Amino acid sequence: MDNSQTRACYGAIIVFLLLISTTQANYLSLVNQFLAPQNAARAAVRMRPLVWDARLARYAQWYANQRRKDCDLRHSNGPYGENIFWGSGNGWTPAQAAVAWVSEKKWYNYWSNSCAGGEQCGHYTQIVWSRTRRVGCARVTCDGGRGVFMTCNYDPPGNYFGERPY
């Protein structure tokens, strides 16, 4: 190879590496957007941080893809704990979904181990469940402008009736 071919080859390699690093950076950004608010909530109640799990992320992506056509806010009824989120429009971020779940803390009463009347707090309690160690999440933009669907799956699952999360 002459000098110009070598430079072209190196140029192609650099472009390839930049594309990979950008894709990986976007993926890591997505992961961190899901993880950071949830782990902050766990830290606030002295729980170990959740660890990203590729198997759970694949499950979450599989299920989110099922909801892509209808954006229906329903659970997968799979073997994991699960939080789901829907927002109209297409600009919703993973951080916004995670913050929405965490914000349910205001409705949770530890001493009665219950949610305030008429309010939801099960997303929050799943996030801070003491035995939960791993999480994997996914986001899809639904067909036909139906919005954004996101889901996180947790292992081991939580929210067992009669048990406190921590």
Tab-separated table of N, CA and C in Angstrom:
chain	number	residue	atom	x	y	z
A	1	MET	N	0.839	-1.175	0.000
A	1	MET	CA	0.000	0.000	0.000
A	1	MET	C	0.888	1.242	0.000
A	2	ASP	N	0.493	2.200	-0.821
A	2	ASP	CA	1.244	3.450	-0.806
A	2	ASP	C	0.702	4.353	0.296
A	3	ASN	N	1.328	5.503	0.456
A	3	ASN	CA	0.989	6.431	1.531
A	3	ASN	C	-0.464	6.882	1.482
A	4	SER	N	-1.002	7.175	0.297
A	4	SER	CA	-2.390	7.644	0.191
A	4	SER	C	-3.375	6.531	0.551
A	5	GLN	N	-3.061	5.302	0.166
A	5	GLN	CA	-3.929	4.185	0.533
A	5	GLN	C	-3.889	3.933	2.035
A	6	THR	N	-2.726	4.064	2.628
A	6	THR	CA	-2.578	3.878	4.071
A	6	THR	C	-3.390	4.935	4.814
A	7	ARG	N	-3.284	6.199	4.359
A	7	ARG	CA	-4.047	7.278	5.002
A	7	ARG	C	-5.550	7.032	4.849
A	8	ALA	N	-5.975	6.585	3.673
A	8	ALA	CA	-7.395	6.306	3.440
A	8	ALA	C	-7.872	5.173	4.349
A	9	CYS	N	-7.036	4.154	4.486
A	9	CYS	CA	-7.374	3.024	5.352
A	9	CYS	C	-7.494	3.483	6.799
A	10	TYR	N	-6.496	4.252	7.257
A	10	TYR	CA	-6.555	4.783	8.620
A	10	TYR	C	-7.751	5.713	8.806
A	11	GLY	N	-8.047	6.499	7.789
A	11	GLY	CA	-9.208	7.391	7.847
A	11	GLY	C	-10.496	6.608	8.012
A	12	ALA	N	-10.608	5.517	7.247
A	12	ALA	CA	-11.804	4.671	7.344
A	12	ALA	C	-11.898	4.032	8.728
A	13	ILE	N	-10.777	3.606	9.258
A	13	ILE	CA	-10.764	3.000	10.596
A	13	ILE	C	-11.189	4.030	11.640
A	14	ILE	N	-10.673	5.246	11.529
A	14	ILE	CA	-11.026	6.296	12.491
A	14	ILE	C	-12.515	6.606	12.423
A	15	VAL	N	-13.062	6.724	11.210
A	15	VAL	CA	-14.497	6.982	11.065
A	15	VAL	C	-15.292	5.841	11.693
A	16	PHE	N	-14.883	4.610	11.427
A	16	PHE	CA	-15.559	3.442	12.001
A	16	PHE	C	-15.519	3.487	13.524
A	17	LEU	N	-14.351	3.776	14.086
A	17	LEU	CA	-14.225	3.834	15.537
A	17	LEU	C	-15.065	4.963	16.134
A	18	LEU	N	-15.117	6.092	15.447
A	18	LEU	CA	-15.958	7.190	15.917
A	18	LEU	C	-17.428	6.802	15.905
A	19	LEU	N	-17.853	6.111	14.848
A	19	LEU	CA	-19.245	5.662	14.784
A	19	LEU	C	-19.555	4.692	15.912
A	20	ILE	N	-18.644	3.756	16.140
A	20	ILE	CA	-18.852	2.789	17.224
A	20	ILE	C	-18.900	3.511	18.564
A	21	SER	N	-17.946	4.419	18.797
A	21	SER	CA	-17.910	5.099	20.086
A	21	SER	C	-19.135	5.987	20.267
A	22	THR	N	-19.622	6.620	19.213
A	22	THR	CA	-20.825	7.441	19.305
A	22	THR	C	-22.024	6.569	19.618
A	23	THR	N	-22.152	5.439	18.936
A	23	THR	CA	-23.248	4.510	19.193
A	23	THR	C	-23.158	3.997	20.623
A	24	GLN	N	-21.957	3.621	21.036
A	24	GLN	CA	-21.784	3.124	22.398
A	24	GLN	C	-22.060	4.237	23.403
A	25	ALA	N	-21.624	5.459	23.114
A	25	ALA	CA	-21.884	6.577	24.012
A	25	ALA	C	-23.380	6.835	24.126
A	26	ASN	N	-24.107	6.751	23.005
A	26	ASN	CA	-25.560	6.926	23.048
A	26	ASN	C	-26.212	5.837	23.883
A	27	TYR	N	-25.732	4.586	23.724
A	27	TYR	CA	-26.263	3.469	24.502
A	27	TYR	C	-25.972	3.681	25.982
A	28	LEU	N	-24.715	4.067	26.295
A	28	LEU	CA	-24.360	4.303	27.692
A	28	LEU	C	-25.154	5.462	28.267
A	29	SER	N	-25.409	6.484	27.463
A	29	SER	CA	-26.219	7.603	27.917
A	29	SER	C	-27.630	7.122	28.251
A	30	LEU	N	-28.196	6.280	27.410
A	30	LEU	CA	-29.517	5.714	27.649
A	30	LEU	C	-29.519	4.915	28.956
A	31	VAL	N	-28.518	4.065	29.128
A	31	VAL	CA	-28.399	3.261	30.344
A	31	VAL	C	-28.301	4.177	31.562
A	32	ASN	N	-27.423	5.168	31.491
A	32	ASN	CA	-27.242	6.071	32.630
A	32	ASN	C	-28.490	6.884	32.924
A	33	GLN	N	-29.236	7.255	31.888
A	33	GLN	CA	-30.481	7.988	32.127
A	33	GLN	C	-31.485	7.138	32.896
A	34	PHE	N	-31.545	5.849	32.569
A	34	PHE	CA	-32.431	4.966	33.323
A	34	PHE	C	-31.892	4.737	34.738
A	35	LEU	N	-30.582	4.501	34.856
A	35	LEU	CA	-29.994	4.105	36.134
A	35	LEU	C	-29.856	5.231	37.152
A	36	ALA	N	-29.395	6.387	36.731
A	36	ALA	CA	-29.028	7.437	37.687
A	36	ALA	C	-30.171	7.830	38.640
A	37	PRO	N	-31.366	8.150	38.143
A	37	PRO	CA	-32.431	8.517	39.090
A	37	PRO	C	-32.835	7.360	40.014
A	38	GLN	N	-32.807	6.140	39.479
A	38	GLN	CA	-33.193	4.990	40.288
A	38	GLN	C	-32.154	4.718	41.375
A	39	ASN	N	-30.886	4.810	41.013
A	39	ASN	CA	-29.844	4.573	42.012
A	39	ASN	C	-29.755	5.708	43.022
A	40	ALA	N	-30.115	6.911	42.627
A	40	ALA	CA	-30.175	8.011	43.593
A	40	ALA	C	-31.275	7.742	44.626
A	41	ALA	N	-32.414	7.235	44.164
A	41	ALA	CA	-33.508	6.893	45.077
A	41	ALA	C	-33.088	5.778	46.020
A	42	ARG	N	-32.358	4.810	45.506
A	42	ARG	CA	-31.877	3.709	46.349
A	42	ARG	C	-30.858	4.217	47.370
A	43	ALA	N	-29.970	5.088	46.942
A	43	ALA	CA	-28.967	5.645	47.858
A	43	ALA	C	-29.639	6.415	48.994
A	44	ALA	N	-30.742	7.097	48.689
A	44	ALA	CA	-31.449	7.890	49.693
A	44	ALA	C	-31.995	7.023	50.824
A	45	VAL	N	-32.235	5.736	50.550
A	45	VAL	CA	-32.716	4.822	51.597
A	45	VAL	C	-31.668	3.749	51.911
A	46	ARG	N	-30.425	4.045	51.555
A	46	ARG	CA	-29.257	3.210	51.882
A	46	ARG	C	-29.297	1.809	51.288
A	47	MET	N	-29.796	1.723	50.059
A	47	MET	CA	-29.783	0.460	49.318
A	47	MET	C	-28.623	0.472	48.332
A	48	ARG	N	-28.095	-0.713	48.057
A	48	ARG	CA	-27.039	-0.844	47.048
A	48	ARG	C	-27.575	-0.409	45.695
A	49	PRO	N	-26.703	0.146	44.830
A	49	PRO	CA	-27.169	0.546	43.497
A	49	PRO	C	-27.563	-0.665	42.652
A	50	LEU	N	-28.507	-0.441	41.773
A	50	LEU	CA	-28.864	-1.462	40.789
A	50	LEU	C	-27.749	-1.556	39.761
A	51	VAL	N	-27.572	-2.742	39.213
A	51	VAL	CA	-26.575	-2.993	38.176
A	51	VAL	C	-27.306	-3.298	36.878
A	52	TRP	N	-26.851	-2.698	35.787
A	52	TRP	CA	-27.445	-2.941	34.472
A	52	TRP	C	-27.204	-4.383	34.061
A	53	ASP	N	-28.233	-5.030	33.565
A	53	ASP	CA	-28.160	-6.437	33.169
A	53	ASP	C	-28.615	-6.569	31.718
A	54	ALA	N	-27.734	-7.051	30.868
A	54	ALA	CA	-28.021	-7.151	29.432
A	54	ALA	C	-29.192	-8.101	29.154
A	55	ARG	N	-29.313	-9.174	29.926
A	55	ARG	CA	-30.420	-10.128	29.732
A	55	ARG	C	-31.755	-9.440	30.013
A	56	LEU	N	-31.821	-8.669	31.090
A	56	LEU	CA	-33.047	-7.937	31.409
A	56	LEU	C	-33.323	-6.853	30.377
A	57	ALA	N	-32.276	-6.219	29.883
A	57	ALA	CA	-32.447	-5.189	28.845
A	57	ALA	C	-32.998	-5.811	27.561
A	58	ARG	N	-32.528	-7.017	27.219
A	58	ARG	CA	-33.063	-7.700	26.031
A	58	ARG	C	-34.538	-8.040	26.224
A	59	TYR	N	-34.889	-8.502	27.420
A	59	TYR	CA	-36.294	-8.795	27.711
A	59	TYR	C	-37.130	-7.513	27.611
A	60	ALA	N	-36.634	-6.436	28.214
A	60	ALA	CA	-37.347	-5.158	28.174
A	60	ALA	C	-37.529	-4.689	26.737
A	61	GLN	N	-36.479	-4.836	25.909
A	61	GLN	CA	-36.577	-4.418	24.508
A	61	GLN	C	-37.571	-5.293	23.754
A	62	TRP	N	-37.537	-6.580	24.027
A	62	TRP	CA	-38.493	-7.497	23.397
A	62	TRP	C	-39.922	-7.055	23.720
A	63	TYR	N	-40.176	-6.753	25.001
A	63	TYR	CA	-41.532	-6.368	25.370
A	63	TYR	C	-41.890	-4.982	24.831
A	64	ALA	N	-40.969	-4.046	24.904
A	64	ALA	CA	-41.239	-2.705	24.361
A	64	ALA	C	-41.579	-2.800	22.876
A	65	ASN	N	-40.895	-3.672	22.152
A	65	ASN	CA	-41.200	-3.855	20.729
A	65	ASN	C	-42.617	-4.381	20.524
A	66	GLN	N	-43.134	-5.165	21.477
A	66	GLN	CA	-44.521	-5.642	21.395
A	66	GLN	C	-45.505	-4.481	21.527
A	67	ARG	N	-45.128	-3.477	22.282
A	67	ARG	CA	-45.994	-2.325	22.528
A	67	ARG	C	-45.819	-1.228	21.481
A	68	ARG	N	-44.844	-1.364	20.604
A	68	ARG	CA	-44.562	-0.335	19.598
A	68	ARG	C	-45.790	-0.044	18.727
A	69	LYS	N	-46.568	-1.053	18.406
A	69	LYS	CA	-47.717	-0.864	17.510
A	69	LYS	C	-48.879	-0.129	18.171
A	70	ASP	N	-49.092	-0.362	19.492
A	70	ASP	CA	-50.264	0.227	20.142
A	70	ASP	C	-49.935	1.164	21.304
A	71	CYS	N	-48.706	1.099	21.808
A	71	CYS	CA	-48.280	1.949	22.933
A	71	CYS	C	-49.189	1.738	24.148
A	72	ASP	N	-49.788	0.554	24.248
A	72	ASP	CA	-50.716	0.250	25.325
A	72	ASP	C	-49.956	0.121	26.650
A	73	LEU	N	-50.433	0.799	27.658
A	73	LEU	CA	-49.783	0.812	28.958
A	73	LEU	C	-50.228	-0.407	29.762
A	74	ARG	N	-49.659	-1.556	29.387
A	74	ARG	CA	-49.970	-2.785	30.115
A	74	ARG	C	-48.682	-3.562	30.354
A	75	HIS	N	-48.702	-4.335	31.435
A	75	HIS	CA	-47.519	-5.083	31.855
A	75	HIS	C	-47.337	-6.359	31.042
A	76	SER	N	-46.097	-6.813	30.995
A	76	SER	CA	-45.769	-8.030	30.246
A	76	SER	C	-46.193	-9.284	30.994
A	77	ASN	N	-46.388	-9.178	32.308
A	77	ASN	CA	-46.700	-10.338	33.156
A	77	ASN	C	-45.612	-11.402	33.072
A	78	GLY	N	-44.375	-10.960	32.896
A	78	GLY	CA	-43.237	-11.860	32.829
A	78	GLY	C	-42.715	-12.204	34.215
A	79	PRO	N	-41.537	-12.833	34.256
A	79	PRO	CA	-40.993	-13.327	35.527
A	79	PRO	C	-40.266	-12.269	36.358
A	80	TYR	N	-40.230	-11.031	35.895
A	80	TYR	CA	-39.458	-9.986	36.571
A	80	TYR	C	-40.380	-8.922	37.149
A	81	GLY	N	-39.821	-8.140	38.064
A	81	GLY	CA	-40.496	-6.916	38.453
A	81	GLY	C	-40.496	-5.999	37.248
A	82	GLU	N	-41.473	-5.098	37.159
A	82	GLU	CA	-41.562	-4.285	35.940
A	82	GLU	C	-42.199	-2.936	36.229
A	83	ASN	N	-41.575	-1.894	35.720
A	83	ASN	CA	-42.166	-0.564	35.683
A	83	ASN	C	-42.375	-0.197	34.224
A	84	ILE	N	-43.528	0.400	33.918
A	84	ILE	CA	-43.804	0.832	32.550
A	84	ILE	C	-44.191	2.308	32.558
A	85	PHE	N	-43.985	2.941	31.412
A	85	PHE	CA	-44.224	4.374	31.263
A	85	PHE	C	-44.721	4.632	29.853
A	86	TRP	N	-45.674	5.563	29.737
A	86	TRP	CA	-46.111	6.039	28.432
A	86	TRP	C	-46.196	7.552	28.487
A	87	GLY	N	-45.754	8.203	27.415
A	87	GLY	CA	-45.900	9.641	27.284
A	87	GLY	C	-46.290	9.987	25.859
A	88	SER	N	-47.172	10.960	25.692
A	88	SER	CA	-47.563	11.366	24.341
A	88	SER	C	-46.440	12.178	23.713
A	89	GLY	N	-46.404	12.200	22.394
A	89	GLY	CA	-45.304	12.858	21.693
A	89	GLY	C	-44.113	11.915	21.628
A	90	ASN	N	-42.996	12.399	21.101
A	90	ASN	CA	-41.855	11.478	20.963
A	90	ASN	C	-40.598	11.955	21.674
A	91	GLY	N	-40.693	12.988	22.501
A	91	GLY	CA	-39.509	13.550	23.118
A	91	GLY	C	-39.171	13.038	24.504
A	92	TRP	N	-39.903	12.089	25.003
A	92	TRP	CA	-39.667	11.599	26.360
A	92	TRP	C	-38.339	10.865	26.459
A	93	THR	N	-37.604	11.153	27.537
A	93	THR	CA	-36.297	10.516	27.757
A	93	THR	C	-36.403	9.449	28.836
A	94	PRO	N	-35.451	8.522	28.857
A	94	PRO	CA	-35.416	7.539	29.941
A	94	PRO	C	-35.333	8.192	31.318
A	95	ALA	N	-34.590	9.281	31.425
A	95	ALA	CA	-34.483	9.966	32.717
A	95	ALA	C	-35.848	10.469	33.178
A	96	GLN	N	-36.657	10.979	32.257
A	96	GLN	CA	-37.986	11.465	32.628
A	96	GLN	C	-38.878	10.326	33.126
A	97	ALA	N	-38.794	9.181	32.492
A	97	ALA	CA	-39.578	8.033	32.954
A	97	ALA	C	-39.119	7.613	34.349
A	98	ALA	N	-37.806	7.489	34.534
A	98	ALA	CA	-37.272	7.063	35.831
A	98	ALA	C	-37.623	8.071	36.928
A	99	VAL	N	-37.534	9.360	36.624
A	99	VAL	CA	-37.884	10.387	37.604
A	99	VAL	C	-39.377	10.319	37.942
A	100	ALA	N	-40.218	10.043	36.957
A	100	ALA	CA	-41.662	9.909	37.216
A	100	ALA	C	-41.907	8.760	38.197
A	101	TRP	N	-41.236	7.644	37.993
A	101	TRP	CA	-41.397	6.509	38.914
A	101	TRP	C	-40.895	6.859	40.308
A	102	VAL	N	-39.708	7.451	40.374
A	102	VAL	CA	-39.105	7.799	41.663
A	102	VAL	C	-39.960	8.825	42.399
A	103	SER	N	-40.604	9.717	41.654
A	103	SER	CA	-41.386	10.783	42.301
A	103	SER	C	-42.580	10.247	43.084
A	104	GLU	N	-42.931	8.990	42.876
A	104	GLU	CA	-44.013	8.383	43.648
A	104	GLU	C	-43.648	8.225	45.120
A	105	LYS	N	-42.378	8.456	45.455
A	105	LYS	CA	-41.946	8.366	46.856
A	105	LYS	C	-42.842	9.232	47.742
A	106	LYS	N	-43.271	10.368	47.238
A	106	LYS	CA	-44.098	11.282	48.042
A	106	LYS	C	-45.412	10.643	48.471
A	107	TRP	N	-45.841	9.610	47.770
A	107	TRP	CA	-47.099	8.943	48.107
A	107	TRP	C	-46.904	7.703	48.982
A	108	TYR	N	-45.651	7.312	49.212
A	108	TYR	CA	-45.375	6.087	49.978
A	108	TYR	C	-45.178	6.412	51.451
A	109	ASN	N	-45.902	5.680	52.318
A	109	ASN	CA	-45.741	5.793	53.753
A	109	ASN	C	-45.090	4.513	54.258
A	110	TYR	N	-43.853	4.636	54.702
A	110	TYR	CA	-43.104	3.463	55.149
A	110	TYR	C	-43.779	2.801	56.351
A	111	TRP	N	-44.268	3.600	57.288
A	111	TRP	CA	-44.792	3.041	58.538
A	111	TRP	C	-46.064	2.236	58.315
A	112	SER	N	-46.899	2.656	57.388
A	112	SER	CA	-48.107	1.870	57.088
A	112	SER	C	-47.856	0.940	55.898
A	113	ASN	N	-46.681	1.089	55.263
A	113	ASN	CA	-46.326	0.306	54.078
A	113	ASN	C	-47.440	0.367	53.031
A	114	SER	N	-47.861	1.600	52.737
A	114	SER	CA	-48.956	1.771	51.788
A	114	SER	C	-48.812	3.100	51.056
A	115	CYS	N	-49.580	3.216	49.987
A	115	CYS	CA	-49.621	4.457	49.216
A	115	CYS	C	-50.731	5.348	49.778
A	116	ALA	N	-50.572	6.644	49.614
A	116	ALA	CA	-51.635	7.578	49.994
A	116	ALA	C	-52.892	7.221	49.209
A	117	GLY	N	-54.041	7.491	49.784
A	117	GLY	CA	-55.318	7.145	49.169
A	117	GLY	C	-55.428	7.601	47.723
A	118	GLY	N	-55.731	6.665	46.838
A	118	GLY	CA	-55.938	6.975	45.433
A	118	GLY	C	-54.667	7.240	44.634
A	119	GLU	N	-53.502	7.074	45.236
A	119	GLU	CA	-52.235	7.347	44.551
A	119	GLU	C	-51.465	6.060	44.309
A	120	GLN	N	-50.550	6.118	43.349
A	120	GLN	CA	-49.676	4.982	43.052
A	120	GLN	C	-48.302	5.218	43.666
A	121	CYS	N	-47.708	4.153	44.190
A	121	CYS	CA	-46.324	4.243	44.656
A	121	CYS	C	-45.556	2.954	44.397
A	122	GLY	N	-46.174	2.012	43.691
A	122	GLY	CA	-45.540	0.724	43.418
A	122	GLY	C	-44.331	0.791	42.495
A	123	HIS	N	-44.295	1.801	41.618
A	123	HIS	CA	-43.095	1.954	40.781
A	123	HIS	C	-41.907	2.297	41.674
A	124	TYR	N	-42.144	3.221	42.610
A	124	TYR	CA	-41.083	3.622	43.536
A	124	TYR	C	-40.635	2.440	44.391
A	125	THR	N	-41.591	1.707	44.969
A	125	THR	CA	-41.197	0.612	45.857
A	125	THR	C	-40.460	-0.489	45.107
A	126	GLN	N	-40.790	-0.716	43.835
A	126	GLN	CA	-40.017	-1.692	43.056
A	126	GLN	C	-38.577	-1.210	42.897
A	127	ILE	N	-38.399	0.064	42.626
A	127	ILE	CA	-37.053	0.612	42.436
A	127	ILE	C	-36.206	0.437	43.691
A	128	VAL	N	-36.781	0.661	44.873
A	128	VAL	CA	-35.996	0.608	46.109
A	128	VAL	C	-36.094	-0.739	46.825
A	129	TRP	N	-36.687	-1.737	46.189
A	129	TRP	CA	-36.846	-3.045	46.827
A	129	TRP	C	-35.468	-3.590	47.212
A	130	SER	N	-35.312	-3.937	48.468
A	130	SER	CA	-33.985	-4.256	48.999
A	130	SER	C	-33.330	-5.470	48.344
A	131	ARG	N	-34.094	-6.462	47.958
A	131	ARG	CA	-33.492	-7.670	47.380
A	131	ARG	C	-33.242	-7.549	45.874
A	132	THR	N	-33.785	-6.526	45.243
A	132	THR	CA	-33.564	-6.337	43.806
A	132	THR	C	-32.122	-5.896	43.580
A	133	ARG	N	-31.456	-6.512	42.608
A	133	ARG	CA	-30.046	-6.232	42.333
A	133	ARG	C	-29.792	-5.748	40.906
A	134	ARG	N	-30.597	-6.245	39.950
A	134	ARG	CA	-30.317	-6.003	38.527
A	134	ARG	C	-31.511	-5.346	37.847
A	135	VAL	N	-31.208	-4.576	36.816
A	135	VAL	CA	-32.253	-3.910	36.043
A	135	VAL	C	-31.840	-3.863	34.579
A	136	GLY	N	-32.810	-3.897	33.704
A	136	GLY	CA	-32.603	-3.681	32.274
A	136	GLY	C	-33.833	-2.971	31.742
A	137	CYS	N	-33.623	-2.013	30.861
A	137	CYS	CA	-34.723	-1.158	30.422
A	137	CYS	C	-34.688	-0.960	28.914
A	138	ALA	N	-35.777	-0.426	28.384
A	138	ALA	CA	-35.850	-0.142	26.951
A	138	ALA	C	-36.839	0.991	26.705
A	139	ARG	N	-36.644	1.647	25.564
A	139	ARG	CA	-37.503	2.753	25.132
A	139	ARG	C	-37.833	2.555	23.658
A	140	VAL	N	-39.099	2.732	23.291
A	140	VAL	CA	-39.482	2.726	21.879
A	140	VAL	C	-40.403	3.907	21.602
A	141	THR	N	-40.290	4.437	20.380
A	141	THR	CA	-41.256	5.403	19.879
A	141	THR	C	-42.319	4.598	19.163
A	142	CYS	N	-43.552	4.781	19.557
A	142	CYS	CA	-44.637	3.964	19.018
A	142	CYS	C	-45.056	4.435	17.633
A	143	ASP	N	-45.590	3.490	16.868
A	143	ASP	CA	-46.038	3.754	15.500
A	143	ASP	C	-47.175	4.771	15.483
A	144	GLY	N	-47.256	5.503	14.403
A	144	GLY	CA	-48.379	6.394	14.162
A	144	GLY	C	-48.480	7.556	15.131
A	145	GLY	N	-47.367	7.978	15.698
A	145	GLY	CA	-47.397	9.116	16.608
A	145	GLY	C	-48.120	8.852	17.911
A	146	ARG	N	-48.157	7.603	18.327
A	146	ARG	CA	-48.890	7.234	19.547
A	146	ARG	C	-48.134	7.546	20.835
A	147	GLY	N	-46.887	7.972	20.725
A	147	GLY	CA	-46.128	8.337	21.914
A	147	GLY	C	-44.882	7.503	22.095
A	148	VAL	N	-44.425	7.465	23.335
A	148	VAL	CA	-43.217	6.738	23.714
A	148	VAL	C	-43.585	5.754	24.819
A	149	PHE	N	-43.079	4.539	24.692
A	149	PHE	CA	-43.280	3.497	25.705
A	149	PHE	C	-41.915	3.119	26.251
A	150	MET	N	-41.810	3.047	27.578
A	150	MET	CA	-40.568	2.609	28.215
A	150	MET	C	-40.890	1.599	29.292
A	151	THR	N	-39.950	0.699	29.489
A	151	THR	CA	-40.107	-0.311	30.518
A	151	THR	C	-38.760	-0.631	31.144
A	152	CYS	N	-38.787	-0.921	32.436
A	152	CYS	CA	-37.618	-1.452	33.142
A	152	CYS	C	-38.051	-2.751	33.801
A	153	ASN	N	-37.171	-3.736	33.752
A	153	ASN	CA	-37.420	-5.019	34.397
A	153	ASN	C	-36.376	-5.243	35.481
A	154	TYR	N	-36.833	-5.819	36.608
A	154	TYR	CA	-36.026	-5.920	37.825
A	154	TYR	C	-35.923	-7.371	38.271
A	155	ASP	N	-34.719	-7.736	38.713
A	155	ASP	CA	-34.485	-9.094	39.191
A	155	ASP	C	-33.559	-9.059	40.398
A	156	PRO	N	-33.899	-9.744	41.461
A	156	PRO	CA	-35.184	-10.365	41.732
A	156	PRO	C	-36.296	-9.320	41.813
A	157	PRO	N	-37.527	-9.746	41.498
A	157	PRO	CA	-38.651	-8.805	41.552
A	157	PRO	C	-38.970	-8.401	42.985
A	158	GLY	N	-39.764	-7.369	43.119
A	158	GLY	CA	-40.182	-6.897	44.436
A	158	GLY	C	-41.684	-6.727	44.503
A	159	ASN	N	-42.105	-5.868	45.421
A	159	ASN	CA	-43.515	-5.550	45.635
A	159	ASN	C	-44.338	-6.766	46.058
A	160	TYR	N	-43.820	-7.498	47.040
A	160	TYR	CA	-44.584	-8.613	47.596
A	160	TYR	C	-45.530	-8.095	48.664
A	161	PHE	N	-46.772	-8.501	48.553
A	161	PHE	CA	-47.816	-8.048	49.466
A	161	PHE	C	-47.399	-8.322	50.912
A	162	GLY	N	-47.568	-7.303	51.744
A	162	GLY	CA	-47.270	-7.442	53.169
A	162	GLY	C	-45.810	-7.238	53.537
A	163	GLU	N	-44.930	-7.082	52.550
A	163	GLU	CA	-43.501	-6.861	52.831
A	163	GLU	C	-43.133	-5.410	52.554
A	164	ARG	N	-42.255	-4.883	53.387
A	164	ARG	CA	-41.731	-3.543	53.152
A	164	ARG	C	-40.583	-3.620	52.144
A	165	PRO	N	-40.415	-2.567	51.352
A	165	PRO	CA	-39.362	-2.603	50.336
A	165	PRO	C	-37.955	-2.576	50.915
A	166	TYR	N	-37.776	-1.948	52.092
A	166	TYR	CA	-36.448	-1.848	52.720
A	166	TYR	C	-36.588	-1.782	54.228
